DNA sequence: CGATAATATTTGCGTCCTCAACTATTTCTT
DNA sequence: AAGAAATAGTTGAGGACGCAAATATTATCG
């Protein structure tokens, strides 16, 4: 079976994506430092803030953060110690624990979110044309549904 | 200063990008497992294979792999042990060491590359229209030059 | 020329994460 | 209802990487 190589535009897409996506995420993460958050913490808080009662089961939260359960257990240690999130044991099911955003966590998130959005704009959105923005949205959505 | 929120298409672009890019990279990395390589190793070998004499100074290699020098030192331990890469001390400058692809490393890379490209096609390229591919290339190129 | 600064690399230490194994609880199966 | 299987979460071990400090070598400046 002959290997089908990538055409120049295909290669350009792939290369620019791998070369740049890490840099982009690192740049955005750096802007979260003043708040004492890294990207993982921010995403965790953001996820909880969008959930009913600001709480999610550990395993659902792990899935949405693309962490293993054990990875989430470890990350929780940090935000628990900072009192940004609290643990709530479920009454109905003795196995499940909820992670719940505390008022302090919500407050910090509300402080950090505008900065964070500003970073997303600065490093990504504002650099792109509306057409490119739409293309990225549809492209990654297609990739995701092809993966899942 | 009022926060400028993201419009729905902007939010869709950002969300789909962060939600998906990690999954995409993980899927591609998984296909490298049969070769005993992870993505870091593959990139390292690929970089060397494109360099003159199949060798690069450690610090240049670190930069192109987006690793710190110390990170590269550690990653080198793995590929050195597997004899995929060898260390060459510079004659002109006593400080610098070169990482050089071994024949064995080159051979493995040539085995793995078609598989790898096939993964890139399968998970990314073949899912997208030519327009989307071009848009991704120009978009990430713009983002990169804005970052740098 | 000699002191200082710059450059290249490694090492110690800490963090984050995964995998595999373990515990605890609930849900099937028959 | 009893035993097996599934589900939720934690823990121990280990890997990969960053930061800061240490080391070695070369370049620069007075």
GROMACS .gro file of C-alpha atoms (C1' of nucleotides) in nm:
model
  356
    1UNK     CA    1   0.000   0.000   0.000
    2UNK     CA    2   0.163   0.320  -0.117
    3UNK     CA    3   0.174   0.590   0.145
    4UNK     CA    4  -0.040   0.885   0.063
    5UNK     CA    5   0.168   1.186   0.152
    6UNK     CA    6   0.027   1.516   0.262
    7UNK     CA    7  -0.004   1.787   0.002
    8UNK     CA    8   0.165   2.117   0.081
    9UNK     CA    9  -0.151   2.284   0.209
   10UNK     CA   10  -0.231   1.978   0.418
   11UNK     CA   11   0.117   1.972   0.559
   12UNK     CA   12   0.099   2.343   0.629
   13UNK     CA   13  -0.223   2.293   0.824
   14UNK     CA   14  -0.084   2.009   1.028
   15UNK     CA   15   0.252   2.170   1.095
   16UNK     CA   16   0.116   2.507   1.191
   17UNK     CA   17  -0.134   2.339   1.418
   18UNK     CA   18   0.116   2.127   1.613
   19UNK     CA   19   0.380   2.397   1.621
   20UNK     CA   20   0.143   2.662   1.744
   21UNK     CA   21  -0.128   2.512   1.959
   22UNK     CA   22   0.102   2.445   2.252
   23UNK     CA   23   0.249   2.792   2.236
   24UNK     CA   24  -0.097   2.942   2.227
   25UNK     CA   25  -0.212   2.749   2.531
   26UNK     CA   26   0.103   2.835   2.721
   27UNK     CA   27   0.061   3.204   2.645
   28UNK     CA   28  -0.298   3.201   2.764
   29UNK     CA   29  -0.203   3.005   3.073
   30UNK     CA   30   0.066   3.253   3.160
   31UNK     CA   31  -0.192   3.529   3.186
   32UNK     CA   32  -0.372   3.328   3.453
   33UNK     CA   33  -0.071   3.325   3.683
   34UNK     CA   34  -0.157   3.652   3.861
   35UNK     CA   35  -0.471   3.481   3.985
   36UNK     CA   36  -0.282   3.183   4.119
   37UNK     CA   37  -0.454   2.957   3.868
   38UNK     CA   38  -0.324   2.737   3.596
   39UNK     CA   39  -0.528   2.629   3.298
   40UNK     CA   40  -0.641   2.310   3.464
   41UNK     CA   41  -0.772   2.493   3.767
   42UNK     CA   42  -0.942   2.753   3.552
   43UNK     CA   43  -1.117   2.493   3.341
   44UNK     CA   44  -1.225   2.310   3.653
   45UNK     CA   45  -1.377   2.621   3.805
   46UNK     CA   46  -1.537   2.718   3.475
   47UNK     CA   47  -1.695   2.376   3.435
   48UNK     CA   48  -1.843   2.387   3.782
   49UNK     CA   49  -1.969   2.742   3.733
   50UNK     CA   50  -2.176   2.627   3.437
   51UNK     CA   51  -2.326   2.327   3.611
   52UNK     CA   52  -2.655   2.322   3.807
   53UNK     CA   53  -2.589   2.418   4.168
   54UNK     CA   54  -2.229   2.476   4.065
   55UNK     CA   55  -2.154   2.113   4.129
   56UNK     CA   56  -2.066   1.803   3.931
   57UNK     CA   57  -1.996   1.441   4.009
   58UNK     CA   58  -1.626   1.372   4.019
   59UNK     CA   59  -1.640   1.129   3.731
   60UNK     CA   60  -1.839   1.362   3.506
   61UNK     CA   61  -1.605   1.645   3.586
   62UNK     CA   62  -1.307   1.423   3.508
   63UNK     CA   63  -1.454   1.333   3.170
   64UNK     CA   64  -1.526   1.690   3.074
   65UNK     CA   65  -1.177   1.799   3.178
   66UNK     CA   66  -1.023   1.509   2.984
   67UNK     CA   67  -0.860   1.381   3.298
   68UNK     CA   68  -0.856   1.031   3.439
   69UNK     CA   69  -1.038   0.989   3.767
   70UNK     CA   70  -0.710   0.972   3.947
   71UNK     CA   71  -0.587   1.282   3.771
   72UNK     CA   72  -0.892   1.469   3.893
   73UNK     CA   73  -0.845   1.342   4.248
   74UNK     CA   74  -0.499   1.494   4.240
   75UNK     CA   75  -0.604   1.821   4.087
   76UNK     CA   76  -0.882   1.853   4.340
   77UNK     CA   77  -0.624   1.850   4.619
   78UNK     CA   78  -0.502   2.186   4.500
   79UNK     CA   79  -0.834   2.364   4.462
   80UNK     CA   80  -0.964   2.210   4.785
   81UNK     CA   81  -0.669   2.342   4.977
   82UNK     CA   82  -0.731   2.685   4.829
   83UNK     CA   83  -1.098   2.653   4.929
   84UNK     CA   84  -1.210   2.727   4.575
   85UNK     CA   85  -1.403   2.401   4.558
   86UNK     CA   86  -1.558   2.181   4.824
   87UNK     CA   87  -1.636   1.812   4.832
   88UNK     CA   88  -1.993   1.700   4.887
   89UNK     CA   89  -2.075   1.337   4.952
   90UNK     CA   90  -2.388   1.215   4.774
   91UNK     CA   91  -2.680   1.101   4.990
   92UNK     CA   92  -2.842   0.874   4.730
   93UNK     CA   93  -2.531   0.695   4.611
   94UNK     CA   94  -2.258   0.626   4.861
   95UNK     CA   95  -2.000   0.595   4.587
   96UNK     CA   96  -2.030   0.937   4.439
   97UNK     CA   97  -1.881   1.262   4.553
   98UNK     CA   98  -1.958   1.601   4.410
   99UNK     CA   99  -1.716   1.882   4.351
  100UNK     CA  100  -1.886   2.210   4.425
  101UNK     CA  101  -1.768   2.559   4.357
  102UNK     CA  102  -1.740   2.765   4.676
  103UNK     CA  103  -1.834   3.134   4.689
  104UNK     CA  104  -1.464   3.206   4.705
  105UNK     CA  105  -1.408   2.997   4.393
  106UNK     CA  106  -1.689   3.172   4.213
  107UNK     CA  107  -1.551   3.508   4.310
  108UNK     CA  108  -1.204   3.424   4.186
  109UNK     CA  109  -1.345   3.289   3.863
  110UNK     CA  110  -1.539   3.608   3.807
  111UNK     CA  111  -1.221   3.804   3.858
  112UNK     CA  112  -1.014   3.587   3.630
  113UNK     CA  113  -1.265   3.529   3.351
  114UNK     CA  114  -1.244   3.873   3.187
  115UNK     CA  115  -0.864   3.858   3.188
  116UNK     CA  116  -0.879   3.512   3.044
  117UNK     CA  117  -1.120   3.605   2.768
  118UNK     CA  118  -0.900   3.900   2.692
  119UNK     CA  119  -0.609   3.660   2.646
  120UNK     CA  120  -0.811   3.441   2.415
  121UNK     CA  121  -0.895   3.746   2.210
  122UNK     CA  122  -0.545   3.881   2.207
  123UNK     CA  123  -0.367   3.560   2.114
  124UNK     CA  124  -0.624   3.399   1.893
  125UNK     CA  125  -0.955   3.561   1.804
  126UNK     CA  126  -0.843   3.912   1.720
  127UNK     CA  127  -0.572   3.780   1.490
  128UNK     CA  128  -0.820   3.593   1.274
  129UNK     CA  129  -1.078   3.691   1.016
  130UNK     CA  130  -1.441   3.598   1.076
  131UNK     CA  131  -1.409   3.342   0.800
  132UNK     CA  132  -1.112   3.180   0.969
  133UNK     CA  133  -1.293   3.179   1.301
  134UNK     CA  134  -1.590   3.001   1.149
  135UNK     CA  135  -1.363   2.758   0.970
  136UNK     CA  136  -1.184   2.669   1.292
  137UNK     CA  137  -1.513   2.614   1.470
  138UNK     CA  138  -1.649   2.383   1.205
  139UNK     CA  139  -1.317   2.209   1.149
  140UNK     CA  140  -1.259   2.116   1.511
  141UNK     CA  141  -1.620   2.024   1.558
  142UNK     CA  142  -1.591   1.783   1.268
  143UNK     CA  143  -1.265   1.644   1.401
  144UNK     CA  144  -1.424   1.591   1.741
  145UNK     CA  145  -1.725   1.409   1.606
  146UNK     CA  146  -1.500   1.194   1.389
  147UNK     CA  147  -1.295   1.105   1.695
  148UNK     CA  148  -1.583   1.033   1.930
  149UNK     CA  149  -1.326   4.874   3.131
  150UNK     CA  150  -1.616   4.666   3.010
  151UNK     CA  151  -1.524   4.311   2.922
  152UNK     CA  152  -1.565   4.231   2.560
  153UNK     CA  153  -1.726   3.892   2.549
  154UNK     CA  154  -1.680   3.643   2.272
  155UNK     CA  155  -1.951   3.626   2.010
  156UNK     CA  156  -2.108   3.284   1.954
  157UNK     CA  157  -1.889   3.201   1.653
  158UNK     CA  158  -1.580   3.315   1.841
  159UNK     CA  159  -1.676   3.109   2.142
  160UNK     CA  160  -1.744   2.810   1.919
  161UNK     CA  161  -1.400   2.839   1.766
  162UNK     CA  162  -1.226   2.864   2.101
  163UNK     CA  163  -1.429   2.592   2.267
  164UNK     CA  164  -1.399   2.343   1.986
  165UNK     CA  165  -1.029   2.410   1.970
  166UNK     CA  166  -0.952   2.349   2.338
  167UNK     CA  167  -1.195   2.062   2.370
  168UNK     CA  168  -1.063   1.885   2.065
  169UNK     CA  169  -0.696   1.953   2.017
  170UNK     CA  170  -0.588   1.738   2.309
  171UNK     CA  171  -0.808   1.451   2.199
  172UNK     CA  172  -0.670   1.475   1.848
  173UNK     CA  173  -0.311   1.463   1.967
  174UNK     CA  174  -0.384   1.174   2.198
  175UNK     CA  175  -0.546   0.975   1.919
  176UNK     CA  176  -0.251   1.032   1.692
  177UNK     CA  177  -0.010   0.946   1.967
  178UNK     CA  178  -0.190   0.622   2.036
  179UNK     CA  179  -0.119   0.505   1.683
  180UNK     CA  180   0.253   0.546   1.749
  181UNK     CA  181   0.249   0.299   2.037
  182UNK     CA  182   0.314  -0.010   1.821
  183UNK     CA  183   0.647   0.146   1.728
  184UNK     CA  184   0.741   0.205   2.088
  185UNK     CA  185   0.736   0.579   2.032
  186UNK     CA  186   0.540   0.856   2.188
  187UNK     CA  187   0.476   1.188   2.021
  188UNK     CA  188   0.777   1.352   2.181
  189UNK     CA  189   1.010   1.081   2.054
  190UNK     CA  190   0.858   1.093   1.709
  191UNK     CA  191   0.897   1.467   1.682
  192UNK     CA  192   1.253   1.442   1.803
  193UNK     CA  193   1.342   1.184   1.541
  194UNK     CA  194   1.157   1.374   1.270
  195UNK     CA  195   1.340   1.695   1.354
  196UNK     CA  196   1.676   1.527   1.334
  197UNK     CA  197   1.588   1.353   1.010
  198UNK     CA  198   1.530   1.688   0.845
  199UNK     CA  199   1.852   1.844   0.968
  200UNK     CA  200   2.185   1.843   0.784
  201UNK     CA  201   2.381   1.529   0.876
  202UNK     CA  202   2.076   1.426   1.075
  203UNK     CA  203   2.207   1.615   1.373
  204UNK     CA  204   2.124   1.923   1.574
  205UNK     CA  205   2.270   2.104   1.869
  206UNK     CA  206   2.086   2.017   2.186
  207UNK     CA  207   1.972   2.371   2.243
  208UNK     CA  208   1.839   2.416   1.892
  209UNK     CA  209   1.662   2.086   1.914
  210UNK     CA  210   1.510   2.185   2.247
  211UNK     CA  211   1.378   2.507   2.098
  212UNK     CA  212   1.223   2.341   1.799
  213UNK     CA  213   1.058   2.079   2.018
  214UNK     CA  214   0.930   2.348   2.256
  215UNK     CA  215   1.113   2.189   2.543
  216UNK     CA  216   1.337   2.347   2.800
  217UNK     CA  217   1.696   2.234   2.784
  218UNK     CA  218   1.645   2.024   3.088
  219UNK     CA  219   1.336   1.869   2.937
  220UNK     CA  220   1.534   1.769   2.633
  221UNK     CA  221   1.814   1.622   2.844
  222UNK     CA  222   1.556   1.394   3.005
  223UNK     CA  223   1.387   1.298   2.682
  224UNK     CA  224   1.723   1.219   2.528
  225UNK     CA  225   1.781   0.957   2.797
  226UNK     CA  226   1.502   0.750   2.647
  227UNK     CA  227   1.604   0.765   2.283
  228UNK     CA  228   1.970   0.722   2.371
  229UNK     CA  229   1.895   0.405   2.561
  230UNK     CA  230   1.699   0.277   2.263
  231UNK     CA  231   1.995   0.366   2.040
  232UNK     CA  232   1.774   0.574   1.814
  233UNK     CA  233   1.989   0.880   1.867
  234UNK     CA  234   2.350   0.926   1.962
  235UNK     CA  235   2.533   1.206   2.137
  236UNK     CA  236   2.819   1.377   1.959
  237UNK     CA  237   3.042   1.620   2.141
  238UNK     CA  238   3.138   1.925   1.936
  239UNK     CA  239   3.504   1.970   1.853
  240UNK     CA  240   3.494   2.346   1.801
  241UNK     CA  241   3.287   2.436   2.106
  242UNK     CA  242   3.335   2.233   2.419
  243UNK     CA  243   2.998   2.337   2.551
  244UNK     CA  244   2.783   2.200   2.278
  245UNK     CA  245   2.663   1.850   2.220
  246UNK     CA  246   2.484   1.729   1.911
  247UNK     CA  247   2.201   1.483   1.900
  248UNK     CA  248   2.238   1.268   1.593
  249UNK     CA  249   1.994   1.023   1.443
  250UNK     CA  250   2.139   0.672   1.428
  251UNK     CA  251   2.072   0.438   1.135
  252UNK     CA  252   1.845   0.245   1.367
  253UNK     CA  253   1.658   0.565   1.450
  254UNK     CA  254   1.627   0.651   1.084
  255UNK     CA  255   1.497   0.308   1.006
  256UNK     CA  256   1.236   0.321   1.279
  257UNK     CA  257   1.128   0.665   1.169
  258UNK     CA  258   1.083   0.544   0.814
  259UNK     CA  259   0.868   0.263   0.941
  260UNK     CA  260   0.660   0.483   1.165
  261UNK     CA  261   0.619   0.784   0.938
  262UNK     CA  262   0.366   0.637   0.695
  263UNK     CA  263   0.153   0.511   0.984
  264UNK     CA  264   0.179   0.848   1.148
  265UNK     CA  265   0.081   1.038   0.836
  266UNK     CA  266  -0.207   0.800   0.795
  267UNK     CA  267  -0.323   0.894   1.145
  268UNK     CA  268  -0.298   1.262   1.067
  269UNK     CA  269  -0.510   1.203   0.759
  270UNK     CA  270  -0.761   0.986   0.933
  271UNK     CA  271  -0.818   1.205   1.235
  272UNK     CA  272  -0.775   1.547   1.084
  273UNK     CA  273  -0.707   1.605   0.717
  274UNK     CA  274  -0.959   1.373   0.559
  275UNK     CA  275  -1.237   1.510   0.776
  276UNK     CA  276  -1.188   1.863   0.649
  277UNK     CA  277  -1.265   2.045   0.328
  278UNK     CA  278  -0.978   2.202   0.133
  279UNK     CA  279  -1.108   2.541   0.239
  280UNK     CA  280  -1.096   2.446   0.604
  281UNK     CA  281  -0.748   2.305   0.563
  282UNK     CA  282  -0.624   2.629   0.414
  283UNK     CA  283  -0.801   2.830   0.680
  284UNK     CA  284  -0.636   2.630   0.956
  285UNK     CA  285  -0.296   2.676   0.796
  286UNK     CA  286  -0.330   3.050   0.764
  287UNK     CA  287  -0.501   3.087   1.101
  288UNK     CA  288  -0.234   2.909   1.303
  289UNK     CA  289   0.040   3.074   1.107
  290UNK     CA  290  -0.105   3.412   1.197
  291UNK     CA  291  -0.145   3.311   1.559
  292UNK     CA  292   0.215   3.195   1.570
  293UNK     CA  293   0.355   3.513   1.423
  294UNK     CA  294   0.142   3.718   1.660
  295UNK     CA  295   0.280   3.519   1.951
  296UNK     CA  296   0.641   3.530   1.849
  297DC     C1'  297   4.562   3.958   2.973
  298DG     C1'  298   4.225   3.884   3.325
  299DA     C1'  299   3.773   3.945   3.521
  300DT     C1'  300   3.310   3.922   3.395
  301DA     C1'  301   2.933   3.798   3.122
  302DA     C1'  302   2.713   3.492   2.814
  303DT     C1'  303   2.611   3.030   2.647
  304DA     C1'  304   2.536   2.511   2.669
  305DT     C1'  305   2.412   2.142   2.932
  306DT     C1'  306   2.296   1.869   3.344
  307DT     C1'  307   2.107   1.788   3.810
  308DG     C1'  308   1.794   1.834   4.218
  309DC     C1'  309   1.351   1.905   4.334
  310DG     C1'  310   0.870   1.966   4.283
  311DT     C1'  311   0.430   1.922   4.007
  312DC     C1'  312   0.096   1.710   3.728
  313DC     C1'  313  -0.059   1.330   3.528
  314DT     C1'  314  -0.132   0.822   3.401
  315DC     C1'  315  -0.174   0.324   3.488
  316DA     C1'  316  -0.273  -0.053   3.773
  317DA     C1'  317  -0.438  -0.208   4.190
  318DC     C1'  318  -0.743  -0.149   4.576
  319DT     C1'  319  -1.176  -0.024   4.850
  320DA     C1'  320  -1.644   0.077   4.881
  321DT     C1'  321  -2.091   0.084   4.711
  322DT     C1'  322  -2.458  -0.025   4.396
  323DT     C1'  323  -2.672  -0.303   4.035
  324DC     C1'  324  -2.749  -0.691   3.785
  325DT     C1'  325  -2.841  -1.208   3.740
  326DT     C1'  326  -3.057  -1.599   3.832
  327DA     C1'  327  -3.164  -1.291   4.832
  328DA     C1'  328  -2.666  -1.423   4.727
  329DG     C1'  329  -2.288  -1.378   4.428
  330DA     C1'  330  -2.094  -1.156   4.025
  331DA     C1'  331  -2.024  -0.758   3.770
  332DA     C1'  332  -2.029  -0.275   3.720
  333DT     C1'  333  -1.936   0.188   3.894
  334DA     C1'  334  -1.704   0.572   4.182
  335DG     C1'  335  -1.324   0.713   4.387
  336DT     C1'  336  -0.846   0.689   4.601
  337DT     C1'  337  -0.367   0.541   4.638
  338DG     C1'  338   0.109   0.392   4.508
  339DA     C1'  339   0.452   0.392   4.167
  340DG     C1'  340   0.653   0.600   3.796
  341DG     C1'  341   0.712   0.915   3.386
  342DA     C1'  342   0.765   1.368   3.176
  343DC     C1'  343   0.858   1.822   3.231
  344DG     C1'  344   0.963   2.292   3.430
  345DC     C1'  345   1.241   2.598   3.735
  346DA     C1'  346   1.640   2.719   3.967
  347DA     C1'  347   2.099   2.620   4.070
  348DA     C1'  348   2.536   2.415   3.951
  349DT     C1'  349   2.910   2.324   3.609
  350DA     C1'  350   3.178   2.389   3.216
  351DT     C1'  351   3.327   2.637   2.836
  352DT     C1'  352   3.365   3.037   2.538
  353DA     C1'  353   3.321   3.536   2.441
  354DT     C1'  354   3.365   4.008   2.570
  355DC     C1'  355   3.535   4.425   2.774
  356DG     C1'  356   3.835   4.725   3.019
   0.00000   0.00000   0.00000
